[in-house]
Short mmCIF file of C-alpha atoms in Angstrom, two decimals:
data_model
loop_
_atom_site.label_atom_id
_atom_site.label_comp_id
_atom_site.label_asym_id
_atom_site.label_seq_id
_atom_site.Cartn_x
_atom_site.Cartn_y
_atom_site.Cartn_z
CA MET C 1 29.81 -166.19 -12.11
CA SER C 2 26.57 -166.04 -14.81
CA VAL C 3 23.86 -168.80 -16.18
CA ARG C 4 21.73 -167.48 -18.62
CA ILE C 5 18.77 -169.90 -20.10
CA GLN C 6 17.42 -168.53 -23.03
CA GLN C 7 15.42 -169.28 -26.46
CA GLU C 8 17.58 -166.78 -28.48
CA PRO C 9 20.40 -167.19 -30.51
CA PHE C 10 23.60 -165.83 -28.67
CA ASP C 11 27.16 -164.39 -29.92
CA PHE C 12 29.89 -167.04 -29.50
CA GLY C 13 32.41 -164.71 -30.63
CA ALA C 14 31.36 -161.69 -28.40
CA GLU C 15 30.88 -163.95 -25.31
CA CYS C 16 34.36 -164.94 -25.69
CA ASP C 17 35.90 -161.59 -26.27
CA ARG C 18 33.82 -159.84 -22.80
CA PHE C 19 34.57 -163.39 -20.52
CA ALA C 20 37.98 -163.13 -21.38
CA ALA C 21 38.02 -159.13 -21.24
CA GLY C 22 39.80 -157.20 -18.57
CA ARG C 23 41.61 -160.25 -16.09
CA SER C 24 44.93 -159.63 -14.88
CA ASP C 25 44.13 -161.85 -12.14
CA THR C 26 43.19 -164.91 -14.78
CA GLY C 27 46.14 -166.83 -16.66
CA ALA C 28 43.29 -169.26 -18.61
CA VAL C 29 40.43 -169.01 -20.09
CA VAL C 30 38.49 -172.07 -21.91
CA THR C 31 35.38 -172.10 -23.63
CA PHE C 32 33.29 -174.37 -24.86
CA CYS C 33 30.62 -174.59 -27.34
CA GLY C 34 27.86 -177.22 -28.47
CA ILE C 35 26.96 -177.18 -32.10
CA VAL C 36 24.05 -179.18 -33.57
CA ARG C 37 25.89 -181.77 -35.60
CA ASP C 38 23.62 -182.91 -38.71
CA ASP C 39 24.48 -186.41 -38.75
CA GLY C 40 23.03 -186.54 -42.15
CA GLY C 41 18.98 -185.64 -42.72
CA LEU C 42 18.30 -183.70 -39.12
CA HIS C 43 16.11 -180.95 -40.39
CA ALA C 44 15.42 -179.51 -36.60
CA MET C 45 15.89 -180.04 -33.24
CA GLU C 46 13.89 -178.90 -30.55
CA ILE C 47 15.02 -178.47 -26.50
CA GLU C 48 12.52 -178.67 -23.87
CA HIS C 49 13.40 -177.74 -20.47
CA TYR C 50 12.05 -177.70 -16.87
CA PRO C 51 12.29 -173.62 -16.81
CA GLY C 52 12.25 -173.82 -12.68
CA MET C 53 14.58 -175.93 -12.23
CA THR C 54 17.01 -175.27 -15.05
CA ALA C 55 18.68 -172.20 -13.73
CA SER C 56 18.71 -173.45 -10.12
CA ALA C 57 20.67 -177.10 -10.92
CA ILE C 58 23.28 -174.85 -13.11
CA THR C 59 24.22 -172.76 -10.83
CA ALA C 60 24.53 -175.56 -8.16
CA MET C 61 26.85 -177.05 -10.32
CA VAL C 62 28.80 -173.59 -10.94
CA ASP C 63 29.27 -173.22 -7.30
CA THR C 64 29.91 -177.12 -6.88
CA ALA C 65 32.96 -176.13 -9.69
CA ARG C 66 34.00 -172.69 -7.55
CA THR C 67 34.69 -175.18 -4.46
CA ARG C 68 36.66 -178.17 -6.07
CA TRP C 69 38.73 -175.43 -8.76
CA ALA C 70 40.51 -172.12 -8.23
CA LEU C 71 38.01 -170.60 -10.90
CA THR C 72 37.99 -166.30 -11.21
CA ASP C 73 34.86 -166.58 -13.50
CA ALA C 74 32.44 -168.80 -15.05
CA LEU C 75 29.75 -168.70 -17.82
CA VAL C 76 27.36 -171.33 -18.93
CA ILE C 77 24.73 -170.19 -21.53
CA HIS C 78 21.81 -173.01 -22.60
CA ARG C 79 19.21 -172.28 -25.23
CA PHE C 80 15.85 -173.93 -25.49
CA GLY C 81 13.29 -174.09 -28.11
CA PRO C 82 14.03 -174.73 -31.63
CA LEU C 83 17.34 -175.02 -33.30
CA GLY C 84 18.77 -176.06 -36.53
CA PRO C 85 22.06 -177.75 -37.92
CA GLY C 86 24.44 -175.54 -37.87
CA GLU C 87 23.31 -173.56 -34.75
CA ARG C 88 24.87 -173.15 -32.05
CA ILE C 89 23.50 -175.02 -28.55
CA MET C 90 25.34 -173.63 -25.24
CA MET C 91 28.54 -172.73 -24.53
CA VAL C 92 30.68 -172.56 -21.19
CA ALA C 93 33.44 -170.24 -20.34
CA THR C 94 35.72 -170.85 -16.94
CA ALA C 95 38.17 -169.03 -16.43
CA ALA C 96 41.34 -169.53 -13.61
CA PRO C 97 44.74 -168.52 -13.31
CA HIS C 98 46.40 -171.71 -14.29
CA ARG C 99 45.12 -173.57 -17.50
CA ALA C 100 44.73 -177.05 -15.35
CA ASP C 101 41.67 -175.63 -13.36
CA ALA C 102 40.00 -173.63 -15.90
CA PHE C 103 39.75 -177.22 -18.17
CA ALA C 104 38.85 -179.28 -15.57
CA ALA C 105 36.33 -176.80 -14.53
CA ALA C 106 34.90 -176.24 -18.18
CA GLU C 107 35.04 -180.20 -18.74
CA TYR C 108 33.47 -181.27 -14.97
CA LEU C 109 30.31 -178.59 -15.88
CA MET C 110 29.71 -179.99 -19.47
CA ASP C 111 29.39 -183.32 -17.77
CA TYR C 112 26.93 -182.57 -15.17
CA LEU C 113 25.10 -180.19 -17.68
CA LYS C 114 24.51 -183.22 -19.90
CA SER C 115 23.70 -185.35 -17.85
CA ARG C 116 21.90 -183.38 -14.98
CA ALA C 117 20.54 -180.57 -16.15
CA PRO C 118 16.77 -180.70 -17.05
CA PHE C 119 17.28 -180.58 -20.64
CA TRP C 120 15.34 -182.61 -23.69
CA LYS C 121 16.18 -183.07 -27.14
CA LYS C 122 14.07 -184.20 -29.92
CA GLU C 123 15.15 -184.69 -33.27
CA ARG C 124 13.15 -184.33 -36.47
CA THR C 125 14.19 -186.26 -39.63
CA ALA C 126 12.28 -187.18 -42.86
CA GLU C 127 11.58 -190.38 -41.00
CA GLY C 128 9.99 -188.42 -38.32
CA ALA C 129 10.75 -187.25 -34.92
CA HIS C 130 12.32 -189.02 -31.77
CA TRP C 131 13.22 -187.92 -28.15
CA VAL C 132 17.61 -188.20 -27.93
CA ALA C 133 18.68 -190.94 -25.98
CA ALA C 134 20.89 -190.47 -22.69
CA LYS C 135 24.11 -191.74 -23.77
CA GLU C 136 25.78 -194.64 -21.05
CA ALA C 137 29.35 -192.74 -22.47
CA ASP C 138 27.96 -189.14 -20.86
CA GLU C 139 26.92 -191.28 -17.60
CA ASP C 140 29.74 -192.63 -17.36
CA ALA C 141 31.94 -189.35 -17.43
CA LEU C 142 30.45 -188.15 -14.42
CA SER C 143 32.42 -191.05 -12.43
CA ARG C 144 35.57 -189.40 -12.82
CA TRP C 145 34.72 -186.57 -11.05
CA MET H 1 -2.41 -183.00 0.24
CA LYS H 2 -2.10 -181.00 -3.43
CA LEU H 3 1.01 -181.63 -5.57
CA ASP H 4 1.85 -180.28 -8.83
CA VAL H 5 2.82 -182.94 -11.29
CA LEU H 6 4.47 -182.08 -14.31
CA TYR H 7 5.65 -184.09 -16.88
CA PHE H 8 8.56 -183.42 -19.50
CA ALA H 9 10.06 -184.75 -22.70
CA TRP H 10 8.14 -188.43 -23.99
CA VAL H 11 6.76 -188.69 -20.60
CA ARG H 12 4.69 -185.68 -20.69
CA GLU H 13 3.60 -187.03 -24.59
CA ARG H 14 2.51 -190.30 -23.52
CA ILE H 15 0.39 -188.67 -20.52
CA GLY H 16 -0.84 -186.12 -22.84
CA GLU H 17 -0.50 -182.77 -21.02
CA PRO H 18 2.30 -181.47 -19.35
CA ARG H 19 1.55 -180.54 -15.93
CA GLU H 20 -2.04 -181.35 -13.14
CA THR H 21 -2.73 -180.55 -9.77
CA VAL H 22 -3.37 -183.90 -8.00
CA ASP H 23 -4.96 -184.33 -4.62
CA THR H 24 -2.84 -187.26 -3.04
CA ASP H 25 -2.31 -189.22 0.52
CA ALA H 26 0.75 -191.13 -0.86
CA THR H 27 3.59 -190.58 1.34
CA THR H 28 6.65 -191.55 -1.50
CA VAL H 29 7.26 -190.93 -4.89
CA ALA H 30 6.53 -194.90 -5.78
CA ASP H 31 3.09 -194.48 -4.66
CA LEU H 32 2.77 -191.81 -6.34
CA VAL H 33 3.48 -193.65 -9.32
CA ARG H 34 1.46 -196.47 -8.15
CA GLU H 35 -1.84 -193.93 -7.94
CA LEU H 36 -1.73 -192.51 -11.19
CA SER H 37 -0.58 -195.94 -12.96
CA ALA H 38 -3.64 -197.31 -11.12
CA ARG H 39 -5.73 -194.34 -12.58
CA GLU H 40 -5.44 -195.05 -16.25
CA ASP H 41 -3.33 -196.45 -18.88
CA ARG H 42 -1.42 -193.49 -20.03
CA TYR H 43 0.26 -193.38 -17.00
CA ALA H 44 0.48 -197.04 -16.28
CA LEU H 45 2.48 -196.50 -19.76
CA ALA H 46 4.39 -193.74 -18.98
CA PHE H 47 5.73 -195.87 -15.79
CA SER H 48 5.80 -199.02 -17.12
CA ASP H 49 9.76 -198.61 -16.56
CA LEU H 50 10.74 -196.48 -13.73
CA SER H 51 14.84 -197.33 -14.68
CA ALA H 52 14.23 -195.04 -17.85
CA LEU H 53 12.41 -192.26 -15.58
CA ARG H 54 13.73 -189.67 -13.54
CA VAL H 55 12.01 -187.47 -11.10
CA ALA H 56 12.23 -183.88 -8.62
CA VAL H 57 10.53 -182.92 -6.20
CA ASP H 58 10.57 -179.53 -5.77
CA GLN H 59 12.98 -178.88 -8.53
CA GLU H 60 15.66 -181.26 -7.40
CA LEU H 61 16.52 -184.57 -8.51
CA THR H 62 16.02 -187.29 -6.03
CA ALA H 63 14.95 -191.22 -5.49
CA PHE H 64 11.63 -192.71 -6.36
CA ASP H 65 11.18 -193.77 -2.96
CA ALA H 66 11.88 -190.44 -1.49
CA PRO H 67 9.07 -188.84 1.15
CA LEU H 68 6.65 -186.81 -0.61
CA ALA H 69 5.89 -185.20 3.07
CA GLY H 70 5.73 -181.07 2.70
CA ALA H 71 6.68 -181.42 -1.37
CA ARG H 72 4.25 -178.34 -3.32
CA GLU H 73 6.08 -179.64 -7.15
CA VAL H 74 6.83 -183.74 -8.35
CA ALA H 75 8.45 -183.80 -11.70
CA PHE H 76 9.09 -186.93 -14.44
CA PHE H 77 11.40 -187.06 -17.30
CA PRO H 78 13.48 -189.30 -18.88
CA PRO H 79 17.33 -189.26 -18.51
CA MET H 80 18.35 -185.55 -19.21
CA THR H 81 20.56 -184.99 -22.69
CA GLY H 82 21.20 -181.40 -21.93
CA GLY H 83 24.77 -179.90 -23.32
CA MET F 1 44.07 -176.08 -39.62
CA SER F 2 45.86 -173.04 -39.30
CA VAL F 3 49.46 -172.13 -37.46
CA ARG F 4 49.81 -168.76 -36.71
CA ILE F 5 53.34 -166.89 -35.23
CA GLN F 6 52.98 -163.54 -34.69
CA GLN F 7 53.85 -160.23 -32.88
CA GLU F 8 50.57 -158.15 -33.25
CA PRO F 9 47.55 -158.87 -31.35
CA PHE F 10 45.11 -161.32 -32.29
CA ASP F 11 41.32 -161.03 -31.52
CA PHE F 12 40.05 -163.88 -29.30
CA GLY F 13 36.37 -162.93 -29.70
CA ALA F 14 36.68 -163.05 -33.79
CA GLU F 15 38.98 -166.03 -34.05
CA CYS F 16 36.51 -168.05 -31.63
CA ASP F 17 33.26 -166.96 -33.55
CA ARG F 18 34.91 -167.44 -36.78
CA PHE F 19 36.39 -170.87 -35.65
CA ALA F 20 32.78 -172.38 -34.86
CA ALA F 21 31.31 -170.67 -38.07
CA GLY F 22 29.53 -173.25 -40.79
CA ARG F 23 30.18 -176.34 -39.05
CA SER F 24 27.16 -179.07 -38.98
CA ASP F 25 29.86 -181.85 -39.05
CA THR F 26 30.95 -180.68 -35.48
CA GLY F 27 29.37 -181.28 -32.56
CA ALA F 28 32.35 -179.34 -29.96
CA VAL F 29 34.56 -176.60 -30.22
CA VAL F 30 36.89 -175.97 -27.18
CA THR F 31 38.75 -172.52 -27.30
CA PHE F 32 42.16 -171.70 -24.40
CA CYS F 33 43.37 -167.91 -24.21
CA GLY F 34 46.42 -167.30 -22.34
CA ILE F 35 46.71 -164.26 -20.86
CA VAL F 36 49.46 -162.24 -19.32
CA ARG F 37 48.78 -162.51 -15.63
CA ASP F 38 50.28 -159.97 -13.06
CA ASP F 39 50.51 -161.93 -9.85
CA GLY F 40 51.03 -158.57 -8.29
CA GLY F 41 54.41 -156.15 -9.82
CA LEU F 42 55.24 -157.33 -13.26
CA HIS F 43 55.72 -154.65 -15.38
CA ALA F 44 56.26 -155.87 -19.21
CA MET F 45 56.33 -159.16 -19.94
CA GLU F 46 58.81 -160.25 -23.17
CA ILE F 47 58.29 -163.77 -25.22
CA GLU F 48 61.55 -164.75 -26.89
CA HIS F 49 60.93 -167.58 -29.66
CA TYR F 50 62.83 -169.33 -32.63
CA PRO F 51 61.52 -168.45 -35.90
CA GLY F 52 63.08 -171.03 -38.12
CA MET F 53 61.68 -173.72 -35.52
CA THR F 54 58.36 -172.53 -34.31
CA ALA F 55 55.58 -172.83 -36.74
CA SER F 56 56.94 -176.31 -37.83
CA ALA F 57 57.18 -177.86 -33.69
CA ILE F 58 53.58 -176.25 -33.94
CA THR F 59 52.02 -178.14 -36.92
CA ALA F 60 53.91 -181.24 -35.95
CA MET F 61 51.94 -181.09 -32.59
CA VAL F 62 48.73 -180.41 -34.60
CA ASP F 63 49.35 -182.94 -37.05
CA THR F 64 49.84 -185.44 -34.15
CA ALA F 65 46.69 -184.57 -32.70
CA ARG F 66 44.82 -185.37 -35.44
CA THR F 67 45.62 -188.78 -35.53
CA ARG F 68 44.71 -189.03 -31.64
CA TRP F 69 41.45 -187.95 -32.27
CA ALA F 70 38.70 -187.05 -34.40
CA LEU F 71 38.98 -183.55 -34.84
CA THR F 72 37.36 -181.46 -37.79
CA ASP F 73 39.55 -178.26 -37.19
CA ALA F 74 42.33 -176.87 -35.49
CA LEU F 75 43.70 -173.60 -34.67
CA VAL F 76 47.07 -172.34 -33.06
CA ILE F 77 48.12 -168.59 -32.26
CA HIS F 78 50.50 -167.57 -30.28
CA ARG F 79 52.31 -163.77 -30.34
CA PHE F 80 56.34 -163.32 -29.56
CA GLY F 81 57.50 -160.07 -28.11
CA PRO F 82 56.59 -157.45 -25.82
CA LEU F 83 53.46 -158.22 -23.64
CA GLY F 84 52.01 -156.24 -20.85
CA PRO F 85 49.70 -157.31 -18.07
CA GLY F 86 46.09 -158.48 -18.85
CA GLU F 87 46.94 -159.46 -22.60
CA ARG F 88 46.39 -162.16 -24.77
CA ILE F 89 49.35 -164.88 -25.09
CA MET F 90 48.09 -167.38 -27.50
CA MET F 91 45.01 -169.60 -28.09
CA VAL F 92 44.74 -173.09 -28.91
CA ALA F 93 40.88 -174.06 -30.51
CA THR F 94 39.40 -177.45 -31.70
CA ALA F 95 36.67 -178.97 -33.44
CA ALA F 96 35.36 -182.43 -32.82
CA PRO F 97 32.04 -184.46 -33.58
CA HIS F 98 32.30 -184.73 -30.20
CA ARG F 99 33.69 -183.03 -26.91
CA ALA F 100 35.86 -185.42 -25.33
CA ASP F 101 38.01 -185.86 -28.58
CA ALA F 102 37.55 -181.68 -28.67
CA PHE F 103 38.69 -181.23 -25.24
CA ALA F 104 41.78 -184.03 -25.16
CA ALA F 105 42.95 -182.27 -28.18
CA ALA F 106 42.79 -178.88 -26.69
CA GLU F 107 44.32 -180.44 -23.85
CA TYR F 108 47.00 -182.07 -25.02
CA LEU F 109 47.83 -178.73 -27.99
CA MET F 110 48.23 -176.90 -24.52
CA ASP F 111 50.76 -179.13 -22.72
CA TYR F 112 52.52 -179.85 -25.69
CA LEU F 113 53.09 -176.24 -26.51
CA LYS F 114 54.04 -175.22 -23.16
CA SER F 115 57.09 -177.64 -22.53
CA ARG F 116 57.67 -178.12 -26.01
CA ALA F 117 57.39 -175.46 -28.78
CA PRO F 118 59.94 -173.02 -28.97
CA PHE F 119 59.30 -170.26 -26.90
CA TRP F 120 60.91 -168.49 -23.34
CA LYS F 121 59.62 -165.89 -21.26
CA LYS F 122 61.35 -163.24 -19.60
CA GLU F 123 58.98 -161.18 -16.94
CA ARG F 124 59.55 -157.86 -15.72
CA THR F 125 60.04 -156.39 -12.24
CA ALA F 126 60.80 -153.75 -9.95
CA GLU F 127 63.52 -155.81 -8.90
CA GLY F 128 65.04 -156.27 -12.40
CA ALA F 129 64.20 -158.68 -15.67
CA HIS F 130 64.06 -162.99 -15.02
CA TRP F 131 63.45 -165.39 -17.36
CA VAL F 132 60.39 -167.26 -16.19
CA ALA F 133 61.72 -171.19 -15.16
CA ALA F 134 60.11 -174.19 -16.45
CA LYS F 135 57.81 -175.75 -13.80
CA GLU F 136 58.19 -179.14 -13.48
CA ALA F 137 54.18 -179.65 -13.21
CA ASP F 138 54.46 -178.86 -16.99
CA GLU F 139 56.81 -181.36 -17.89
CA ASP F 140 54.82 -184.27 -15.70
CA ALA F 141 51.34 -183.22 -17.87
CA LEU F 142 53.08 -184.65 -20.82
CA SER F 143 53.51 -187.73 -19.28
CA ARG F 144 49.40 -188.69 -19.65
CA TRP F 145 49.24 -188.25 -23.10
CA MET P 1 82.29 -178.48 -41.44
CA LYS P 2 80.83 -174.86 -41.13
CA LEU P 3 77.12 -174.94 -38.80
CA ASP P 4 74.94 -171.99 -37.72
CA VAL P 5 75.13 -172.24 -33.67
CA LEU P 6 71.84 -170.27 -32.69
CA TYR P 7 71.52 -169.01 -29.15
CA PHE P 8 68.00 -168.47 -26.80
CA ALA P 9 66.65 -166.69 -24.26
CA TRP P 10 69.45 -166.74 -21.04
CA VAL P 11 71.81 -168.88 -23.12
CA ARG P 12 71.72 -165.97 -25.41
CA GLU P 13 72.44 -163.46 -22.76
CA ARG P 14 75.07 -165.05 -21.70
CA ILE P 15 77.21 -165.68 -24.91
CA GLY P 16 76.67 -162.68 -26.08
CA GLU P 17 75.32 -162.85 -29.75
CA PRO P 18 72.31 -164.59 -30.86
CA ARG P 19 73.94 -166.70 -33.63
CA GLU P 20 77.58 -167.23 -35.10
CA THR P 21 78.91 -169.54 -37.91
CA VAL P 22 81.24 -172.37 -36.37
CA ASP P 23 83.85 -174.31 -38.48
CA THR P 24 84.31 -177.46 -36.31
CA ASP P 25 84.77 -181.28 -36.78
CA ALA P 26 83.03 -182.24 -34.08
CA THR P 27 80.38 -185.29 -34.35
CA THR P 28 77.95 -184.82 -31.95
CA VAL P 29 76.48 -182.39 -30.05
CA ALA P 30 78.11 -182.86 -26.83
CA ASP P 31 81.49 -182.45 -28.59
CA LEU P 32 80.86 -179.14 -30.61
CA VAL P 33 79.85 -178.20 -26.69
CA ARG P 34 83.41 -178.99 -25.41
CA GLU P 35 85.05 -178.00 -28.30
CA LEU P 36 82.64 -173.94 -27.64
CA SER P 37 83.33 -174.69 -23.93
CA ALA P 38 87.59 -174.50 -24.55
CA ARG P 39 87.11 -171.75 -26.04
CA GLU P 40 85.83 -169.09 -23.92
CA ASP P 41 84.87 -168.72 -20.75
CA ARG P 42 80.88 -167.13 -21.65
CA TYR P 43 80.72 -170.98 -23.14
CA ALA P 44 82.06 -172.61 -20.33
CA LEU P 45 79.55 -170.86 -18.02
CA ALA P 46 76.90 -171.16 -20.26
CA PHE P 47 77.30 -175.02 -20.63
CA SER P 48 77.85 -175.38 -17.10
CA ASP P 49 74.76 -177.42 -16.56
CA LEU P 50 73.73 -179.65 -19.55
CA SER P 51 70.52 -180.71 -17.55
CA ALA P 52 69.39 -177.13 -17.85
CA LEU P 53 69.67 -177.05 -21.63
CA ARG P 54 68.08 -178.18 -24.77
CA VAL P 55 69.27 -178.22 -27.93
CA ALA P 56 67.92 -179.09 -31.62
CA VAL P 57 69.66 -179.97 -34.73
CA ASP P 58 67.98 -178.45 -37.86
CA GLN P 59 65.38 -177.32 -35.48
CA GLU P 60 64.32 -180.30 -34.33
CA LEU P 61 64.61 -181.31 -30.28
CA THR P 62 67.18 -183.94 -29.94
CA ALA P 63 69.73 -185.26 -27.47
CA PHE P 64 72.95 -183.94 -26.45
CA ASP P 65 74.35 -187.47 -27.74
CA ALA P 66 73.29 -186.94 -31.05
CA PRO P 67 75.59 -186.47 -34.32
CA LEU P 68 75.85 -183.49 -36.66
CA ALA P 69 76.43 -185.74 -39.92
CA GLY P 70 74.69 -183.17 -42.58
CA ALA P 71 73.87 -180.91 -39.42
CA ARG P 72 73.82 -177.32 -40.83
CA GLU P 73 71.79 -175.42 -38.18
CA VAL P 74 72.51 -176.37 -34.14
CA ALA P 75 70.62 -174.06 -31.68
CA PHE P 76 71.37 -173.86 -27.76
CA PHE P 77 68.11 -172.98 -25.39
CA PRO P 78 67.20 -173.54 -21.95
CA PRO P 79 63.64 -175.73 -21.38
CA MET P 80 60.65 -173.76 -22.89
CA THR P 81 58.10 -171.82 -21.31
CA GLY P 82 55.49 -171.26 -23.91
CA GLY P 83 51.48 -171.16 -23.79
#
């Protein structure tokens, strides 16, 4: 199990490959990659985080996922700092004997990372900069767990 | 009691600094919010709608009625938008 | 959109990297990799398929997924022939503006690939060879769509 | 009518060949199954439990009561186990 909070880019392909390697106890690997989407006019994004809390909050989410699903491994990488359109923000990977567990755990981690890990996004467009508002749908997504 | 008080995202921008040390007798987070809000307009503005804020005590998310006994660090911020 | 049925191995990491590249219209990429699991004693697996039907059946599944969810891309690679424990059998990747669509489409494709794409697995152990039986749980999984 | 009949997985193993061309007047898949089963024991054995079999006509999954008019290829196999 690994949680990494970093400013520098990560290599999504290499991480996926390494994560899926050498696993005869695992039948299913699910990965998620979050990308800075350009809805038109986005110049840049800045992600702020709470250094003292981020890693421990995410580790607690991973620990909970491990108690709820039969996982053989899990990985979370989340960047902070400035990001341009098309850049990769974060990734989650889960490994399990069966696919239902790997999918459920990956979605659980994503839902909790969205709304409970201490990250805040600021978007810069031609009109200026604004903090991204939390979406009700993201908060609602937690209720299914 | 001395508390490290941290601010993130637009809370940090409204208050104008990322952290400060506060000497306080507040017994709950809500007491601390009242005390800070009474101090200066920038605090009153940042704390004007608590439903738009989240709070962590010693790096654990908690509620505004949480006690501060033994706490060393309190952080205020908007709802998270990671992922 | 791409569907590939092949005997040779595929490079999961390179496929993930390529799939997630250059996408400012995409906020979410989900990938799945199926691995030959060794429950103890598996010597080899052999996957048989129905060449005339496989690609068209999977393409139809991808087309249905595209009508049900807002996808910007999808990829399915499925191997046939002999495979050893730990080898990568197949992968699915989905890209969408939002994560809920990417996750739902990936799970939909996996559920349909399991039970409706013409592949059959034979396992070889010390006790001999046997055809893997379809699981009721896999058939039941289709009912949620 | 000449039909290509294909067999996969244990159906192929029980029948002993992967494909054959059958000259038949069967109007449905079920008719064809009855005709083949009457031919030789290995067919009767392979087709003894239709609930354990799936059928595709011209490479589309279908039901055992599907008509064969215009069909060129019929395939019999167990439930799929891909993924």
